[in-house]
């Protein structure tokens, strides 16, 4: 397990990530679309209509590309834990102001991956968001199965891969509105599996909040080809923002 890096990131680079802009969104999962054609009369996409999404709503600050992707890589793989605060600020910008939540729950890591990385990036983000919003943070989820990588899998295979991989504390969330926090959303399969576990534990509603999401309007294979990057801090520096 390597020590956390203290690579500085200037304020100019931290100001570069921009919020998502699109003309058409699913009203439930907030997936962006090039036209309204994939949405029904209520504004829901096909996955939400079929009930594949386990969560009730989803929000993200920006697309997983450019400067935001580089910052997330430095945070996770370069182990620049001090980025939790500025990235937590971006999370707070994406948080819907009209909604209220009883508890914030971070996406869990399997114990082996957490040991290798030295921290759970989602928990650091959740803690910062909790300080900003004064909402209680609870580690209510546990990853009971170390699943294989999601990279390169179809949406259906991703859902199958993480099915039953999470468990929540029994009756710990009875009747509560939960804000599930993670760093990146691709297809939403992992978050959906977590949301189902939270609801089995009694959660009334589960909303997903992430820093970034795939821009699936243009295809996302090129954006996620290096999600399994686990190089050294020097590698992370070479990928840092110019």
Coordinates of N, CA and C in Angstrom, one line a residue:
X1 N 0.9 -1.2 0.0 CA 0.0 0.0 0.0 C 0.9 1.2 0.0
X2 N 0.7 2.1 -1.0 CA 1.6 3.3 -1.1 C 1.0 4.4 -0.3
X3 N 1.9 5.3 0.0 CA 1.5 6.5 0.7 C 0.8 7.5 -0.2
X4 N -0.1 8.3 0.3 CA -0.9 9.3 -0.5 C 0.1 10.3 -1.0
X5 N -0.1 10.7 -2.3 CA 0.7 11.7 -2.9 C 0.2 13.1 -2.5
X6 N 1.1 14.1 -2.5 CA 0.8 15.4 -2.2 C 1.0 16.3 -3.4
X7 N 0.8 15.8 -4.6 CA 0.9 16.5 -5.8 C 0.0 17.8 -5.8
X8 N 0.6 19.0 -6.0 CA -0.3 20.2 -6.0 C -1.1 20.3 -7.2
X9 N -2.3 20.8 -7.1 CA -3.2 21.1 -8.3 C -3.6 22.6 -8.2
X10 N -3.3 23.3 -9.2 CA -3.5 24.8 -9.1 C -5.0 25.1 -9.2
X11 N -5.3 26.3 -8.7 CA -6.7 26.7 -8.7 C -7.3 26.8 -10.1
X12 N -6.4 27.2 -11.1 CA -6.9 27.3 -12.4 C -7.4 26.0 -13.0
X13 N -6.6 24.9 -12.7 CA -7.0 23.6 -13.1 C -8.3 23.1 -12.4
X14 N -8.4 23.4 -11.2 CA -9.6 23.0 -10.4 C -10.9 23.7 -10.9
X15 N -10.7 24.9 -11.6 CA -11.8 25.7 -12.1 C -12.2 25.2 -13.5
X16 N -11.5 24.4 -14.1 CA -11.7 24.0 -15.5 C -13.0 23.1 -15.7
X17 N -13.2 22.1 -14.9 CA -14.4 21.2 -15.1 C -15.7 22.0 -15.2
X18 N -16.5 21.7 -16.2 CA -17.8 22.4 -16.4 C -19.0 21.5 -16.2
X19 N -20.1 22.0 -15.7 CA -21.3 21.2 -15.5 C -21.8 20.6 -16.8
X20 N -22.6 19.5 -16.7 CA -23.2 18.9 -17.8 C -24.2 19.8 -18.5
X21 N -24.1 19.9 -19.8 CA -25.0 20.6 -20.7 C -25.6 19.7 -21.7
X22 N -26.9 19.6 -21.8 CA -27.5 18.8 -22.9 C -29.0 19.3 -23.0
X23 N -29.5 19.2 -24.2 CA -30.9 19.6 -24.4 C -31.9 18.7 -23.9
X24 N -31.6 17.4 -23.8 CA -32.6 16.4 -23.5 C -32.0 15.5 -22.4
X25 N -32.8 15.3 -21.3 CA -32.4 14.4 -20.2 C -33.5 13.5 -19.8
X26 N -33.2 12.3 -19.4 CA -34.2 11.4 -18.7 C -34.5 12.1 -17.4
X27 N -35.8 12.2 -17.0 CA -36.2 12.9 -15.8 C -35.8 12.1 -14.6
X28 N -35.6 10.8 -14.7 CA -35.2 9.9 -13.6 C -33.7 9.8 -13.4
X29 N -33.0 9.2 -14.4 CA -31.6 8.9 -14.3 C -30.7 10.1 -14.8
X30 N -31.3 11.1 -15.4 CA -30.6 12.2 -15.9 C -29.7 11.9 -17.1
X31 N -29.9 10.8 -17.7 CA -29.1 10.4 -18.9 C -29.3 11.4 -20.0
X32 N -28.3 12.0 -20.6 CA -28.5 13.0 -21.7 C -28.7 12.3 -23.0
X33 N -29.5 12.9 -23.9 CA -29.8 12.4 -25.2 C -29.7 13.5 -26.2
X34 N -29.4 13.1 -27.5 CA -29.3 14.0 -28.6 C -30.7 14.5 -29.0
X35 N -31.7 13.7 -28.7 CA -33.1 14.2 -29.1 C -34.0 13.6 -28.0
X36 N -35.3 14.0 -28.1 CA -36.3 13.5 -27.2 C -36.8 12.1 -27.6
X37 N -36.4 11.6 -28.7 CA -37.0 10.4 -29.3 C -36.9 9.2 -28.3
X38 N -35.8 8.9 -27.5 CA -35.7 7.8 -26.6 C -36.6 7.9 -25.4
X39 N -37.2 9.1 -25.2 CA -37.9 9.4 -23.9 C -39.4 9.2 -24.1
X40 N -40.1 8.7 -23.1 CA -41.6 8.6 -23.2 C -42.2 9.9 -22.9
X41 N -43.6 9.9 -22.9 CA -44.3 11.1 -22.6 C -44.0 11.7 -21.3
X42 N -43.5 10.9 -20.3 CA -43.2 11.4 -19.0 C -41.7 11.8 -18.9
X43 N -41.0 11.6 -20.0 CA -39.6 12.0 -20.0 C -38.6 10.9 -19.5
X44 N -39.0 9.7 -19.5 CA -38.2 8.6 -19.0 C -37.5 7.8 -20.1
X45 N -36.3 7.4 -19.9 CA -35.6 6.6 -20.9 C -36.1 5.1 -20.8
X46 N -35.6 4.3 -21.7 CA -36.1 2.9 -21.8 C -35.7 2.1 -20.5
X47 N -34.5 2.3 -20.0 CA -34.0 1.5 -18.8 C -34.9 1.9 -17.6
X48 N -35.2 3.2 -17.5 CA -36.1 3.6 -16.3 C -37.5 3.1 -16.5
X49 N -38.0 3.1 -17.7 CA -39.3 2.5 -18.0 C -39.4 1.1 -17.6
X50 N -38.4 0.3 -17.9 CA -38.4 -1.1 -17.6 C -38.0 -1.4 -16.1
X51 N -37.8 -0.4 -15.3 CA -37.5 -0.6 -13.9 C -36.1 -1.2 -13.7
X52 N -35.2 -1.1 -14.6 CA -33.8 -1.6 -14.5 C -33.1 -0.8 -13.5
X53 N -33.3 0.5 -13.4 CA -32.6 1.3 -12.4 C -33.2 1.0 -11.0
X54 N -32.3 0.8 -10.1 CA -32.7 0.5 -8.8 C -32.8 1.8 -8.0
X55 N -32.2 2.9 -8.5 CA -32.3 4.2 -7.8 C -33.5 5.0 -8.3
X56 N -33.9 6.0 -7.6 CA -35.1 6.8 -7.9 C -34.7 8.0 -8.8
X57 N -33.5 8.5 -8.6 CA -33.0 9.6 -9.4 C -31.5 9.6 -9.4
X58 N -30.9 10.3 -10.3 CA -29.4 10.4 -10.4 C -29.0 11.7 -10.9
X59 N -27.9 12.2 -10.3 CA -27.4 13.6 -10.7 C -25.8 13.4 -10.7
X60 N -25.2 14.2 -11.7 CA -23.8 14.2 -11.8 C -23.4 15.6 -12.1
X61 N -22.2 16.0 -11.7 CA -21.7 17.3 -12.0 C -21.3 17.5 -13.5
X62 N -20.5 16.6 -14.0 CA -20.0 16.7 -15.4 C -19.8 15.4 -16.1
X63 N -19.4 15.5 -17.3 CA -19.1 14.3 -18.1 C -17.7 13.8 -17.7
X64 N -17.5 12.5 -17.8 CA -16.2 11.9 -17.5 C -15.3 12.1 -18.7
X65 N -14.7 13.2 -18.8 CA -13.8 13.6 -19.9 C -13.0 14.8 -19.5
X66 N -11.9 15.0 -20.2 CA -11.1 16.2 -20.1 C -10.5 16.4 -18.7
X67 N -10.6 17.6 -18.2 CA -10.0 18.0 -16.9 C -10.6 17.2 -15.7
X68 N -12.0 17.0 -15.8 CA -12.6 16.3 -14.7 C -12.1 14.9 -14.6
X69 N -12.0 14.2 -15.7 CA -11.4 12.9 -15.7 C -10.0 12.8 -15.1
X70 N -9.2 13.8 -15.5 CA -7.8 13.9 -15.0 C -7.8 14.1 -13.5
X71 N -8.7 14.9 -13.0 CA -8.7 15.2 -11.5 C -9.1 13.9 -10.8
X72 N -10.1 13.2 -11.3 CA -10.6 12.0 -10.7 C -9.5 11.0 -10.7
X73 N -8.7 10.9 -11.8 CA -7.6 9.9 -11.8 C -6.5 10.3 -10.8
X74 N -6.2 11.6 -10.6 CA -5.2 12.0 -9.6 C -5.7 11.6 -8.2
X75 N -7.0 11.8 -8.0 CA -7.6 11.6 -6.7 C -7.6 10.1 -6.4
X76 N -8.0 9.2 -7.3 CA -8.1 7.8 -7.0 C -6.8 7.1 -7.1
X77 N -6.1 7.3 -8.3 CA -5.0 6.5 -8.6 C -3.6 7.1 -8.2
X78 N -3.6 8.5 -8.3 CA -2.5 9.2 -7.8 C -2.5 9.4 -6.3
X79 N -3.6 9.0 -5.7 CA -3.8 9.1 -4.2 C -3.6 10.5 -3.7
X80 N -4.1 11.5 -4.4 CA -4.1 12.9 -4.0 C -5.4 13.1 -3.2
X81 N -5.4 12.7 -1.9 CA -6.6 12.7 -1.1 C -7.0 14.2 -0.8
X82 N -6.1 15.1 -0.9 CA -6.5 16.5 -0.6 C -7.5 17.0 -1.7
X83 N -7.7 16.3 -2.8 CA -8.6 16.7 -3.8 C -10.1 16.4 -3.4
X84 N -10.2 15.7 -2.3 CA -11.6 15.4 -1.8 C -12.4 16.7 -1.6
X85 N -11.7 17.7 -1.1 CA -12.4 19.0 -0.8 C -12.9 19.7 -2.0
X86 N -12.0 20.0 -3.0 CA -12.5 20.7 -4.2 C -13.5 19.8 -5.0
X87 N -13.3 18.5 -5.0 CA -14.2 17.7 -5.8 C -15.5 17.6 -5.0
X88 N -15.4 17.6 -3.7 CA -16.7 17.6 -2.9 C -17.5 18.9 -3.2
X89 N -16.8 20.0 -3.5 CA -17.5 21.2 -3.8 C -18.3 21.0 -5.1
X90 N -17.7 20.3 -6.1 CA -18.4 20.1 -7.3 C -19.6 19.2 -7.1
X91 N -19.5 18.2 -6.2 CA -20.6 17.4 -5.9 C -21.7 18.2 -5.3
X92 N -21.4 19.2 -4.4 CA -22.4 20.0 -3.8 C -23.1 20.8 -4.8
X93 N -22.4 21.2 -5.9 CA -23.1 22.0 -7.0 C -24.1 21.2 -7.7
X94 N -23.8 19.9 -7.9 CA -24.7 19.0 -8.6 C -25.9 18.6 -7.7
X95 N -25.8 18.7 -6.4 CA -26.9 18.3 -5.5 C -28.2 19.1 -5.8
X96 N -29.3 18.4 -6.0 CA -30.5 19.1 -6.3 C -31.0 19.9 -5.0
X97 N -31.2 21.1 -5.2 CA -31.5 22.0 -4.0 C -33.0 21.7 -3.5
X98 N -33.8 21.2 -4.4 CA -35.2 21.0 -3.9 C -35.4 19.7 -3.2
X99 N -34.4 18.9 -3.1 CA -34.5 17.6 -2.4 C -33.9 17.7 -1.0
X100 N -34.4 16.8 -0.1 CA -33.9 16.7 1.2 C -33.5 15.2 1.4
X101 N -32.5 15.0 2.2 CA -32.0 13.6 2.4 C -31.7 13.4 3.9
X102 N -32.0 12.2 4.4 CA -31.8 11.9 5.8 C -30.4 11.4 6.1
X103 N -29.7 10.8 5.1 CA -28.4 10.2 5.3 C -27.7 10.1 3.9
X104 N -26.3 10.3 4.0 CA -25.5 10.1 2.9 C -24.7 8.8 3.0
X105 N -24.8 7.9 2.0 CA -24.1 6.6 2.0 C -23.1 6.5 0.9
X106 N -21.8 6.3 1.2 CA -20.8 6.2 0.2 C -20.8 4.8 -0.5
X107 N -20.5 4.8 -1.8 CA -20.3 3.5 -2.4 C -19.2 2.7 -1.8
X108 N -19.4 1.5 -1.4 CA -18.3 0.8 -0.7 C -17.3 0.1 -1.7
X109 N -16.1 -0.1 -1.2 CA -15.1 -0.8 -1.9 C -15.0 -2.2 -1.2
X110 N -14.6 -3.2 -2.0 CA -14.3 -4.5 -1.4 C -13.0 -4.3 -0.5
X111 N -13.0 -5.0 0.6 CA -11.9 -4.7 1.6 C -10.5 -4.9 1.0
X112 N -10.4 -5.8 0.0 CA -9.1 -6.0 -0.6 C -8.6 -4.7 -1.4
X113 N -9.6 -4.2 -2.2 CA -9.3 -3.0 -3.0 C -9.0 -1.8 -2.1
X114 N -9.8 -1.7 -1.0 CA -9.6 -0.6 -0.1 C -8.2 -0.7 0.5
X115 N -7.8 -1.9 0.9 CA -6.5 -2.1 1.5 C -5.4 -1.7 0.5
X116 N -5.5 -2.1 -0.8 CA -4.5 -1.8 -1.8 C -4.4 -0.3 -2.1
X117 N -5.6 0.4 -2.1 CA -5.6 1.8 -2.4 C -5.3 2.7 -1.2
X118 N -5.7 2.2 0.0 CA -5.4 2.9 1.2 C -6.6 3.8 1.7
X119 N -7.6 3.9 0.8 CA -8.8 4.7 1.2 C -9.9 4.4 0.2
X120 N -11.1 4.8 0.6 CA -12.2 4.7 -0.3 C -12.6 6.1 -0.8
X121 N -12.3 6.4 -2.1 CA -12.5 7.8 -2.6 C -14.0 8.2 -2.4
X122 N -14.9 7.3 -2.6 CA -16.3 7.7 -2.4 C -16.6 8.1 -1.0
X123 N -16.0 7.5 0.0 CA -16.2 7.8 1.4 C -15.6 9.2 1.7
X124 N -14.5 9.5 1.1 CA -13.9 10.9 1.3 C -14.8 12.0 0.7
X125 N -15.3 11.7 -0.5 CA -16.3 12.6 -1.1 C -17.5 12.8 -0.2
X126 N -18.0 11.7 0.3 CA -19.3 11.7 1.1 C -19.0 12.5 2.4
X127 N -17.8 12.3 3.0 CA -17.5 13.0 4.2 C -17.5 14.5 4.0
X128 N -16.9 14.9 2.9 CA -16.8 16.4 2.6 C -18.2 16.9 2.3
X129 N -19.0 16.2 1.6 CA -20.3 16.6 1.3 C -21.2 16.7 2.6
X130 N -21.0 15.7 3.4 CA -21.7 15.8 4.7 C -21.3 17.0 5.5
X131 N -20.1 17.4 5.5 CA -19.7 18.6 6.2 C -20.3 19.9 5.6
X132 N -20.5 19.9 4.3 CA -21.1 21.0 3.7 C -22.6 21.1 3.9
X133 N -23.2 20.0 3.9 CA -24.7 19.9 4.0 C -25.2 19.6 5.4
X134 N -24.3 19.2 6.3 CA -24.7 18.8 7.6 C -25.7 17.6 7.6
X135 N -25.5 16.8 6.6 CA -26.3 15.5 6.5 C -25.4 14.4 7.1
X136 N -25.9 13.5 7.9 CA -25.2 12.4 8.5 C -24.7 11.5 7.4
X137 N -23.4 11.1 7.5 CA -22.8 10.1 6.6 C -22.8 8.7 7.3
X138 N -23.2 7.7 6.7 CA -23.3 6.4 7.3 C -22.7 5.3 6.3
X139 N -21.8 4.5 6.8 CA -21.3 3.4 6.0 C -22.2 2.2 6.1
X140 N -23.4 2.4 5.5 CA -24.4 1.4 5.6 C -24.3 0.2 4.6
X141 N -23.5 0.4 3.6 CA -23.3 -0.7 2.6 C -22.0 -1.4 2.8
X142 N -22.1 -2.7 2.4 CA -20.9 -3.5 2.4 C -20.8 -4.3 1.1
X143 N -19.6 -4.4 0.5 CA -19.4 -5.1 -0.7 C -19.0 -6.5 -0.3
X144 N -19.9 -7.5 -0.5 CA -19.7 -8.8 0.0 C -19.0 -9.7 -1.1
X145 N -18.9 -9.2 -2.3 CA -18.3 -10.0 -3.3 C -17.4 -9.1 -4.1
X146 N -16.1 -9.5 -4.3 CA -15.2 -8.8 -5.1 C -15.4 -9.1 -6.6
X147 N -16.2 -8.3 -7.3 CA -16.6 -8.6 -8.6 C -15.4 -8.3 -9.6
X148 N -15.5 -8.9 -10.8 CA -14.5 -8.6 -11.8 C -14.8 -7.2 -12.4
X149 N -13.8 -6.8 -13.1 CA -13.9 -5.4 -13.7 C -15.1 -5.3 -14.6
X150 N -15.7 -4.1 -14.5 CA -16.9 -3.8 -15.4 C -16.5 -3.3 -16.8
X151 N -15.2 -2.9 -16.9 CA -14.8 -2.3 -18.2 C -14.9 -3.3 -19.3
X152 N -15.5 -2.9 -20.4 CA -15.7 -3.7 -21.6 C -16.9 -4.5 -21.6
X153 N -17.7 -4.6 -20.5 CA -18.9 -5.4 -20.5 C -20.1 -4.6 -21.0
X154 N -21.1 -5.3 -21.6 CA -22.3 -4.6 -22.0 C -23.1 -4.3 -20.7
X155 N -24.1 -3.5 -20.9 CA -25.0 -3.0 -19.8 C -25.6 -4.2 -19.1
X156 N -26.1 -5.2 -19.9 CA -26.7 -6.4 -19.3 C -25.6 -7.2 -18.5
X157 N -24.4 -7.3 -19.0 CA -23.4 -8.1 -18.3 C -22.9 -7.3 -17.1
X158 N -22.9 -6.0 -17.1 CA -22.6 -5.2 -15.9 C -23.6 -5.5 -14.8
X159 N -24.8 -5.5 -15.2 CA -25.9 -5.7 -14.1 C -25.7 -7.1 -13.6
X160 N -25.4 -8.1 -14.4 CA -25.3 -9.5 -13.9 C -24.0 -9.6 -13.0
X161 N -23.0 -8.8 -13.4 CA -21.7 -8.9 -12.7 C -21.8 -8.4 -11.2
X162 N -22.6 -7.4 -11.0 CA -22.8 -6.8 -9.7 C -24.0 -7.2 -8.9
X163 N -24.8 -8.1 -9.5 CA -26.0 -8.6 -8.9 C -25.7 -9.3 -7.6
X164 N -26.3 -8.8 -6.5 CA -26.1 -9.4 -5.2 C -24.7 -9.2 -4.6
X165 N -24.0 -8.2 -5.1 CA -22.6 -7.9 -4.6 C -22.6 -7.1 -3.4
X166 N -23.8 -6.5 -3.0 CA -23.8 -5.5 -1.9 C -24.9 -5.9 -0.9
X167 N -24.6 -5.6 0.4 CA -25.6 -5.8 1.4 C -25.6 -4.6 2.3
X168 N -26.7 -4.2 2.8 CA -26.9 -3.1 3.7 C -27.2 -3.6 5.1
X169 N -26.9 -2.7 6.1 CA -27.2 -3.1 7.5 C -28.7 -3.3 7.6
X170 N -29.1 -4.4 8.2 CA -30.5 -4.7 8.3 C -31.3 -3.7 9.1
X171 N -32.3 -3.1 8.5 CA -33.3 -2.2 9.1 C -32.6 -0.9 9.5
X172 N -31.4 -0.6 9.0 CA -30.6 0.6 9.5 C -31.2 1.9 8.8
X173 N -31.9 1.7 7.7 CA -32.3 2.9 6.9 C -33.9 2.9 6.8
X174 N -34.6 2.3 7.7 CA -36.0 2.2 7.6 C -36.7 3.6 7.4
X175 N -37.4 3.7 6.2 CA -38.1 5.0 5.9 C -37.3 6.2 5.6
X176 N -36.0 6.0 5.4 CA -35.1 7.1 5.1 C -34.9 7.4 3.6
X177 N -34.6 8.7 3.3 CA -34.3 9.1 2.0 C -32.7 9.1 1.9
X178 N -32.2 8.3 1.1 CA -30.7 8.1 1.0 C -30.1 8.7 -0.2
X179 N -28.9 9.4 0.1 CA -28.1 9.9 -1.0 C -26.9 9.1 -1.2
X180 N -26.8 8.3 -2.2 CA -25.7 7.4 -2.5 C -24.7 8.1 -3.3
X181 N -23.4 8.2 -2.8 CA -22.4 9.0 -3.4 C -21.3 8.1 -4.0
X182 N -20.9 8.4 -5.2 CA -19.8 7.7 -5.9 C -19.1 8.7 -6.8
X183 N -17.9 8.3 -7.3 CA -17.2 9.2 -8.2 C -17.6 9.2 -9.6
X184 N -17.8 8.1 -10.2 CA -18.2 8.0 -11.6 C -19.3 7.0 -11.9
X185 N -20.2 7.4 -12.8 CA -21.3 6.6 -13.2 C -21.1 6.2 -14.7
X186 N -21.1 4.9 -15.0 CA -21.0 4.5 -16.4 C -22.4 4.2 -16.9
X187 N -22.8 2.9 -16.7 CA -24.2 2.5 -17.0 C -25.1 2.6 -15.9
X188 N -24.6 2.7 -14.6 CA -25.5 2.8 -13.5 C -25.8 1.4 -12.9
X189 N -25.1 0.4 -13.4 CA -25.4 -1.0 -13.0 C -25.0 -1.2 -11.5
X190 N -23.8 -0.7 -11.1 CA -23.3 -0.9 -9.8 C -24.2 -0.1 -8.8
X191 N -24.5 1.1 -9.2 CA -25.4 2.0 -8.3 C -26.8 1.3 -8.1
X192 N -27.3 0.7 -9.2 CA -28.6 0.1 -9.1 C -28.6 -1.1 -8.2
X193 N -27.5 -1.9 -8.2 CA -27.4 -3.0 -7.3 C -27.3 -2.5 -5.8
X194 N -26.5 -1.4 -5.6 CA -26.5 -0.8 -4.3 C -27.8 -0.3 -3.8
X195 N -28.5 0.4 -4.7 CA -29.9 0.9 -4.4 C -30.8 -0.2 -4.0
X196 N -30.8 -1.3 -4.6 CA -31.7 -2.4 -4.3 C -31.4 -2.9 -2.9
X197 N -30.1 -3.0 -2.6 CA -29.7 -3.5 -1.2 C -30.1 -2.5 -0.2
X198 N -30.0 -1.2 -0.5 CA -30.5 -0.2 0.5 C -32.0 -0.3 0.7
X199 N -32.7 -0.5 -0.3 CA -34.2 -0.6 -0.2 C -34.6 -1.9 0.5
X200 N -33.9 -2.9 0.4 CA -34.1 -4.2 1.1 C -34.0 -3.9 2.6
X201 N -33.0 -3.0 2.9 CA -32.8 -2.6 4.3 C -33.8 -1.6 4.8
X202 N -34.7 -1.1 4.0 CA -35.8 -0.2 4.5 C -35.7 1.2 3.9
X203 N -34.7 1.5 3.1 CA -34.7 2.9 2.5 C -36.0 3.2 1.7
X204 N -36.5 4.3 2.0 CA -37.7 4.8 1.2 C -37.4 5.2 -0.2
X205 N -36.3 5.9 -0.3 CA -35.9 6.5 -1.6 C -34.3 6.5 -1.7
X206 N -33.8 6.3 -2.9 CA -32.4 6.3 -3.1 C -32.0 7.2 -4.3
X207 N -31.3 8.2 -4.0 CA -30.8 9.1 -5.1 C -29.3 9.0 -5.3
X208 N -28.9 8.8 -6.5 CA -27.4 8.7 -6.8 C -26.8 10.1 -7.1
X209 N -25.7 10.4 -6.5 CA -24.9 11.6 -6.8 C -23.5 11.2 -7.1
X210 N -23.0 11.6 -8.3 CA -21.7 11.3 -8.7 C -21.0 12.6 -9.3
X211 N -19.6 12.6 -9.2 CA -18.9 13.7 -9.8 C -19.0 13.7 -11.3
X212 N -19.0 12.5 -12.0 CA -19.0 12.4 -13.4 C -19.8 11.3 -13.9
X213 N -20.2 11.3 -15.2 CA -20.9 10.2 -15.8 C -20.4 10.1 -17.2
X214 N -20.6 9.0 -17.8 CA -20.3 8.8 -19.2 C -21.2 9.6 -20.1
X215 N -20.7 10.2 -21.2 CA -21.5 10.8 -22.2 C -21.9 9.8 -23.2
X216 N -22.9 9.1 -22.9 CA -23.3 7.9 -23.8 C -23.9 8.3 -25.1
X217 N -24.1 9.6 -25.3 CA -24.6 10.1 -26.6 C -23.5 9.8 -27.7
X218 N -22.3 9.9 -27.3 CA -21.2 9.7 -28.3 C -20.5 8.4 -28.2
X219 N -20.9 7.5 -27.3 CA -20.2 6.3 -27.0 C -19.2 6.5 -26.0
X220 N -18.9 5.5 -25.1 CA -18.1 5.8 -24.0 C -16.9 4.9 -23.9
X221 N -16.6 4.0 -24.8 CA -15.5 3.1 -24.7 C -14.2 3.8 -24.6
X222 N -14.0 4.9 -25.4 CA -12.8 5.6 -25.4 C -12.5 6.3 -24.1
X223 N -13.6 6.7 -23.4 CA -13.5 7.5 -22.2 C -13.1 6.5 -21.0
X224 N -13.5 5.2 -21.1 CA -13.3 4.3 -20.0 C -12.3 3.3 -20.2
X225 N -11.5 3.4 -21.3 CA -10.5 2.4 -21.6 C -9.4 2.3 -20.5
X226 N -9.3 3.4 -19.7 CA -8.2 3.4 -18.7 C -8.8 3.5 -17.3
X227 N -10.0 3.1 -17.1 CA -10.6 3.1 -15.7 C -9.9 2.1 -14.8
X228 N -9.2 1.1 -15.3 CA -8.5 0.2 -14.5 C -7.1 0.6 -14.3
X229 N -6.7 1.8 -14.6 CA -5.4 2.3 -14.4 C -5.0 2.2 -13.0
X230 N -3.9 1.6 -12.7 CA -3.4 1.4 -11.3 C -1.9 1.7 -11.3
X231 N -1.5 2.6 -12.1 CA 0.0 2.9 -12.1 C 0.5 3.6 -11.0
X232 N 1.7 4.1 -11.0 CA 2.4 4.8 -10.0 C 2.0 6.2 -9.9
X233 N 2.4 6.9 -8.9 CA 2.1 8.3 -8.8 C 2.8 9.1 -9.9
X234 N 3.9 8.6 -10.4 CA 4.6 9.2 -11.6 C 3.7 9.1 -12.8
X235 N 3.0 7.9 -12.9 CA 2.1 7.7 -14.1 C 1.0 8.7 -13.9
X236 N 0.5 8.9 -12.7 CA -0.6 9.8 -12.5 C -0.2 11.2 -12.9
X237 N 1.0 11.6 -12.5 CA 1.5 12.9 -12.8 C 1.6 13.1 -14.3
X238 N 2.0 12.1 -15.1 CA 2.1 12.2 -16.5 C 0.8 12.4 -17.2
X239 N -0.3 12.0 -16.5 CA -1.7 12.2 -17.0 C -2.4 13.5 -16.4
X240 N -1.6 14.2 -15.6 CA -2.3 15.4 -14.9 C -2.6 16.5 -15.9
X241 N -3.3 17.5 -15.4 CA -3.8 18.5 -16.3 C -2.6 19.5 -16.6
X242 N -2.6 19.9 -17.9 CA -1.5 20.7 -18.3 C -1.7 22.2 -17.8

